[in-house]
mmCIF file of C-alpha atoms in Angstrom:
data_model
loop_
_atom_site.group_PDB
_atom_site.id
_atom_site.type_symbol
_atom_site.label_atom_id
_atom_site.label_comp_id
_atom_site.label_asym_id
_atom_site.label_seq_id
_atom_site.Cartn_x
_atom_site.Cartn_y
_atom_site.Cartn_z
ATOM 1 C CA MET D 194 -15.946 33.128 -14.364
ATOM 2 C CA ARG D 195 -15.948 29.330 -14.189
ATOM 3 C CA THR D 196 -13.143 27.067 -13.059
ATOM 4 C CA ARG D 197 -11.514 25.334 -15.976
ATOM 5 C CA ASP D 198 -10.548 21.736 -15.437
ATOM 6 C CA ARG D 199 -7.770 20.078 -17.370
ATOM 7 C CA ARG D 200 -8.623 16.571 -16.121
ATOM 8 C CA VAL D 201 -10.627 14.315 -18.409
ATOM 9 C CA ASP D 202 -11.019 11.185 -16.272
ATOM 10 C CA ARG D 203 -13.086 12.448 -13.327
ATOM 11 C CA ALA D 204 -15.737 9.746 -13.726
ATOM 12 C CA SER D 205 -13.235 6.900 -13.838
ATOM 13 C CA PRO D 206 -9.577 7.555 -13.004
ATOM 14 C CA PHE D 207 -7.024 4.947 -13.966
ATOM 15 C CA GLN D 208 -5.326 2.258 -11.949
ATOM 16 C CA ILE D 209 -2.421 0.393 -13.504
ATOM 17 C CA ASP D 210 -1.598 -3.267 -13.207
ATOM 18 C CA THR D 211 1.789 -4.596 -12.151
ATOM 19 C CA ASN D 212 2.714 -5.582 -15.695
ATOM 20 C CA LEU D 213 2.748 -1.936 -16.804
ATOM 21 C CA VAL D 214 5.409 -0.728 -14.378
ATOM 22 C CA LYS D 215 8.735 -0.658 -16.188
ATOM 23 C CA ALA D 216 11.750 0.993 -14.593
ATOM 24 C CA SER D 217 13.187 1.773 -18.014
ATOM 25 C CA GLY D 218 10.070 3.560 -19.228
ATOM 26 C CA GLY D 219 9.997 1.188 -22.208
ATOM 27 C CA LEU D 220 6.219 1.330 -22.703
ATOM 28 C CA PRO D 221 5.348 4.291 -24.965
ATOM 29 C CA ASN D 222 1.624 4.322 -24.125
ATOM 30 C CA ILE D 223 2.297 4.183 -20.395
ATOM 31 C CA ASN D 224 4.895 6.929 -20.796
ATOM 32 C CA ARG D 225 2.251 9.066 -22.482
ATOM 33 C CA LEU D 226 -0.300 8.323 -19.753
ATOM 34 C CA GLU D 227 2.309 9.155 -17.102
ATOM 35 C CA GLN D 228 3.014 12.479 -18.816
ATOM 36 C CA TRP D 229 -0.714 13.257 -18.818
ATOM 37 C CA HIS D 230 -0.760 12.302 -15.123
ATOM 38 C CA SER D 231 2.123 14.724 -14.444
ATOM 39 C CA ASP D 232 0.293 17.428 -16.401
ATOM 40 C CA GLY D 233 -2.953 16.928 -14.458
ATOM 41 C CA VAL D 234 -4.918 15.488 -17.385
ATOM 42 C CA VAL D 235 -5.526 12.058 -15.822
ATOM 43 C CA ASN D 236 -5.017 10.397 -12.467
ATOM 44 C CA ILE D 237 -3.051 7.150 -12.262
ATOM 45 C CA SER D 238 -2.784 5.060 -9.120
ATOM 46 C CA MET D 239 -2.058 1.448 -8.184
ATOM 47 C CA SER D 240 -3.488 -1.017 -5.727
ATOM 48 C CA ASP D 241 -1.221 -1.986 -2.844
ATOM 49 C CA VAL D 242 -1.176 -5.503 -4.290
ATOM 50 C CA ALA D 243 0.123 -4.308 -7.684
ATOM 51 C CA GLN D 244 2.611 -2.022 -5.976
ATOM 52 C CA SER D 245 3.992 -4.889 -3.889
ATOM 53 C CA GLU D 246 4.299 -7.121 -6.952
ATOM 54 C CA ALA D 247 6.027 -4.374 -8.953
ATOM 55 C CA ALA D 248 8.536 -3.733 -6.174
ATOM 56 C CA ILE D 249 10.018 -7.228 -6.500
ATOM 57 C CA GLY D 250 13.230 -7.749 -8.449
ATOM 58 C CA SER D 251 14.452 -4.288 -9.390
ATOM 59 C CA PRO D 252 15.216 -1.326 -7.121
ATOM 60 C CA ALA D 253 14.452 1.092 -9.982
ATOM 61 C CA ARG D 254 11.098 -0.572 -10.630
ATOM 62 C CA ALA D 255 10.348 -0.508 -6.893
ATOM 63 C CA ARG D 256 11.082 3.242 -6.774
ATOM 64 C CA LYS D 257 8.724 3.786 -9.683
ATOM 65 C CA ALA D 258 5.998 1.649 -8.079
ATOM 66 C CA PHE D 259 6.341 3.430 -4.739
ATOM 67 C CA SER D 260 6.053 6.829 -6.410
ATOM 68 C CA ARG D 261 2.355 6.097 -7.038
ATOM 69 C CA ILE D 262 -0.651 6.803 -4.887
ATOM 70 C CA VAL D 263 -2.088 3.450 -3.850
ATOM 71 C CA THR D 264 -5.390 2.037 -2.719
ATOM 72 C CA VAL D 265 -5.024 -0.151 0.340
ATOM 73 C CA SER D 266 -6.596 -3.485 1.154
ATOM 74 C CA THR D 267 -9.056 -3.339 4.015
ATOM 75 C CA ASN D 268 -11.543 -5.654 5.642
ATOM 76 C CA LEU D 269 -14.270 -6.514 3.160
ATOM 77 C CA THR D 270 -17.976 -6.125 3.737
ATOM 78 C CA PRO D 271 -20.106 -9.170 2.868
ATOM 79 C CA GLN D 272 -21.137 -7.439 -0.384
ATOM 80 C CA GLU D 273 -17.504 -6.724 -1.266
ATOM 81 C CA LYS D 274 -16.512 -10.316 -0.469
ATOM 82 C CA ALA D 275 -19.287 -11.507 -2.794
ATOM 83 C CA LYS D 276 -18.033 -9.167 -5.562
ATOM 84 C CA ARG D 277 -14.455 -10.359 -5.066
ATOM 85 C CA ASP D 278 -15.671 -13.969 -5.329
ATOM 86 C CA GLU D 279 -17.608 -13.067 -8.480
ATOM 87 C CA ILE D 280 -14.464 -11.536 -10.004
ATOM 88 C CA GLU D 281 -12.474 -14.645 -9.077
ATOM 89 C CA GLY D 282 -15.104 -16.826 -10.760
ATOM 90 C CA ILE D 283 -14.801 -14.822 -13.962
ATOM 91 C CA LEU D 284 -11.005 -14.749 -14.020
ATOM 92 C CA PHE D 285 -10.441 -18.278 -12.732
ATOM 93 C CA PRO D 286 -13.554 -20.458 -13.074
ATOM 94 C CA SER D 287 -11.848 -23.284 -11.151
ATOM 95 C CA GLY D 288 -10.665 -20.858 -8.468
ATOM 96 C CA ALA D 289 -7.459 -18.881 -8.110
ATOM 97 C CA SER D 290 -4.847 -21.496 -7.256
ATOM 98 C CA SER D 291 -1.658 -19.459 -6.908
ATOM 99 C CA THR D 292 -0.542 -16.274 -5.209
ATOM 100 C CA ASN D 293 -0.243 -14.592 -8.623
ATOM 101 C CA GLU D 294 -3.829 -15.544 -9.475
ATOM 102 C CA GLN D 295 -5.071 -14.282 -6.088
ATOM 103 C CA ASN D 296 -3.181 -11.051 -6.721
ATOM 104 C CA ASP D 297 -4.877 -10.673 -10.123
ATOM 105 C CA VAL D 298 -8.259 -11.064 -8.438
ATOM 106 C CA ASP D 299 -7.344 -8.502 -5.780
ATOM 107 C CA ILE D 300 -6.036 -6.015 -8.352
ATOM 108 C CA VAL D 301 -9.246 -6.256 -10.398
ATOM 109 C CA PHE D 302 -11.327 -6.045 -7.205
ATOM 110 C CA HIS D 303 -9.472 -2.858 -6.156
ATOM 111 C CA ALA D 304 -10.294 -1.242 -9.482
ATOM 112 C CA TRP D 305 -13.978 -2.132 -9.060
ATOM 113 C CA LYS D 306 -14.153 -1.045 -5.414
ATOM 114 C CA ASN D 307 -12.536 2.326 -6.077
ATOM 115 C CA ARG D 308 -14.361 2.918 -9.379
ATOM 116 C CA PHE D 309 -11.136 3.011 -11.370
ATOM 117 C CA THR D 310 -10.535 1.791 -14.878
ATOM 118 C CA LEU D 311 -7.847 -0.878 -14.678
ATOM 119 C CA ILE D 312 -5.174 -0.590 -17.350
ATOM 120 C CA THR D 313 -3.434 -3.898 -17.983
ATOM 121 C CA ASN D 314 -1.798 -5.966 -20.669
ATOM 122 C CA ASP D 315 -2.670 -9.210 -18.861
ATOM 123 C CA GLY D 316 -4.086 -11.332 -21.655
ATOM 124 C CA ALA D 317 -2.539 -9.331 -24.449
ATOM 125 C CA SER D 318 0.036 -11.958 -25.373
ATOM 126 C CA HIS D 319 0.213 -15.350 -27.073
ATOM 127 C CA ARG D 320 1.405 -16.832 -23.782
ATOM 128 C CA GLN D 321 -1.684 -15.570 -22.015
ATOM 129 C CA PRO D 322 -4.531 -15.244 -24.540
ATOM 130 C CA GLY D 323 -7.326 -14.935 -21.962
ATOM 131 C CA GLY D 324 -6.230 -13.173 -18.836
ATOM 132 C CA ILE D 325 -7.922 -10.066 -17.541
ATOM 133 C CA LEU D 326 -8.301 -8.422 -20.972
ATOM 134 C CA GLY D 327 -9.744 -11.596 -22.438
ATOM 135 C CA ARG D 328 -12.484 -11.463 -19.825
ATOM 136 C CA ARG D 329 -13.174 -7.743 -19.949
ATOM 137 C CA ALA D 330 -16.689 -8.171 -21.368
ATOM 138 C CA ALA D 331 -17.707 -10.461 -18.490
ATOM 139 C CA LEU D 332 -16.048 -8.083 -16.019
ATOM 140 C CA ALA D 333 -17.848 -5.095 -17.579
ATOM 141 C CA ALA D 334 -21.147 -6.926 -17.101
ATOM 142 C CA ILE D 335 -20.561 -6.795 -13.332
ATOM 143 C CA GLY D 336 -19.324 -3.203 -13.304
ATOM 144 C CA VAL D 337 -15.553 -3.659 -13.616
ATOM 145 C CA LYS D 338 -13.844 -1.421 -16.170
ATOM 146 C CA VAL D 339 -10.734 -2.902 -17.774
ATOM 147 C CA THR D 340 -8.757 -1.619 -20.740
ATOM 148 C CA SER D 341 -5.398 -1.930 -22.446
ATOM 149 C CA ASP D 342 -2.823 0.850 -22.469
ATOM 150 C CA VAL D 343 -3.470 1.353 -26.206
ATOM 151 C CA ASP D 344 -7.213 1.804 -25.635
ATOM 152 C CA ALA D 345 -6.619 4.050 -22.613
ATOM 153 C CA VAL D 346 -4.449 6.396 -24.699
ATOM 154 C CA SER D 347 -7.072 6.470 -27.479
ATOM 155 C CA TRP D 348 -9.799 7.279 -24.940
ATOM 156 C CA VAL D 349 -7.768 10.092 -23.371
ATOM 157 C CA GLU D 350 -6.951 11.549 -26.798
ATOM 158 C CA GLU D 351 -10.657 11.598 -27.648
ATOM 159 C CA GLN D 352 -11.574 13.171 -24.307
ATOM 160 C CA VAL D 353 -8.849 15.812 -24.665
ATOM 161 C CA CYS D 354 -10.181 16.759 -28.116
ATOM 162 C CA GLN D 355 -13.713 17.084 -26.732
ATOM 163 C CA ARG D 356 -12.496 19.061 -23.696
ATOM 164 C CA ASP D 357 -10.467 21.429 -25.881
ATOM 165 C CA GLU D 358 -13.416 21.989 -28.221
ATOM 166 C CA ARG D 359 -15.663 22.805 -25.251
ATOM 167 C CA GLU D 360 -13.046 25.286 -24.008
ATOM 168 C CA ARG D 361 -12.799 26.926 -27.434
ATOM 169 C CA GLN D 362 -16.590 27.259 -27.629
ATOM 170 C CA TRP D 363 -16.739 28.674 -24.092
ATOM 171 C CA SER D 364 -14.021 31.205 -24.858
ATOM 172 C CA GLN D 365 -15.718 32.213 -28.090
ATOM 173 C CA THR D 366 -19.073 32.631 -26.307
ATOM 174 C CA THR D 367 -17.806 34.433 -23.200
ATOM 175 C CA GLY D 368 -14.706 36.183 -24.473
ATOM 176 C CA GLU D 369 -12.631 34.535 -21.745
ATOM 177 C CA GLN D 370 -9.074 33.636 -22.665
ATOM 178 C CA LEU D 371 -8.342 30.011 -23.493
ATOM 179 C CA PRO D 372 -6.373 28.107 -20.842
ATOM 180 C CA GLY D 373 -2.745 27.622 -21.891
ATOM 181 C CA TRP D 374 -3.158 23.843 -21.938
ATOM 182 C CA VAL D 375 -5.739 23.813 -24.759
ATOM 183 C CA GLY D 376 -4.085 22.138 -27.718
ATOM 184 C CA GLU D 377 -1.084 21.053 -25.637
ATOM 185 C CA ASP D 378 -2.224 17.651 -24.417
#
């Protein structure tokens, strides 16, 4: 008998950006991703930088941010420093000039370093047409995975369908009972 795994994001778990932490839960796609996280379908974490940013301004938002597993900043190797500089050059060709811009670089770097897919809406507005999402192709070219919450939900839905079909085929072939979560996610 094989172990059946509900998770679909083993190759690239998710890390969320500061802008997707809402105390009110007012982001339907993030709510859905958080439910999948609670159900063991996906893993969602934050970088310590994003967590610190999210904790500012609202006690409820801070509680939500601090409920996440975080990746922590550490001393960088020369190769990591070079990658961080490369990310900064993509996001801010003239250099990151503010704390918020440095934080964006660090958040994207964390996702790359830990092999996470960064979910953000940075660049998904008229006020900020470029941002992280606007540079996702250039970031992908250097191995950084970035997506929007809408695209993350679509990807998980597709992976869940494929996982459930594999489970149905396995059960049909082996006679083993389907896990209770098939068709539930």
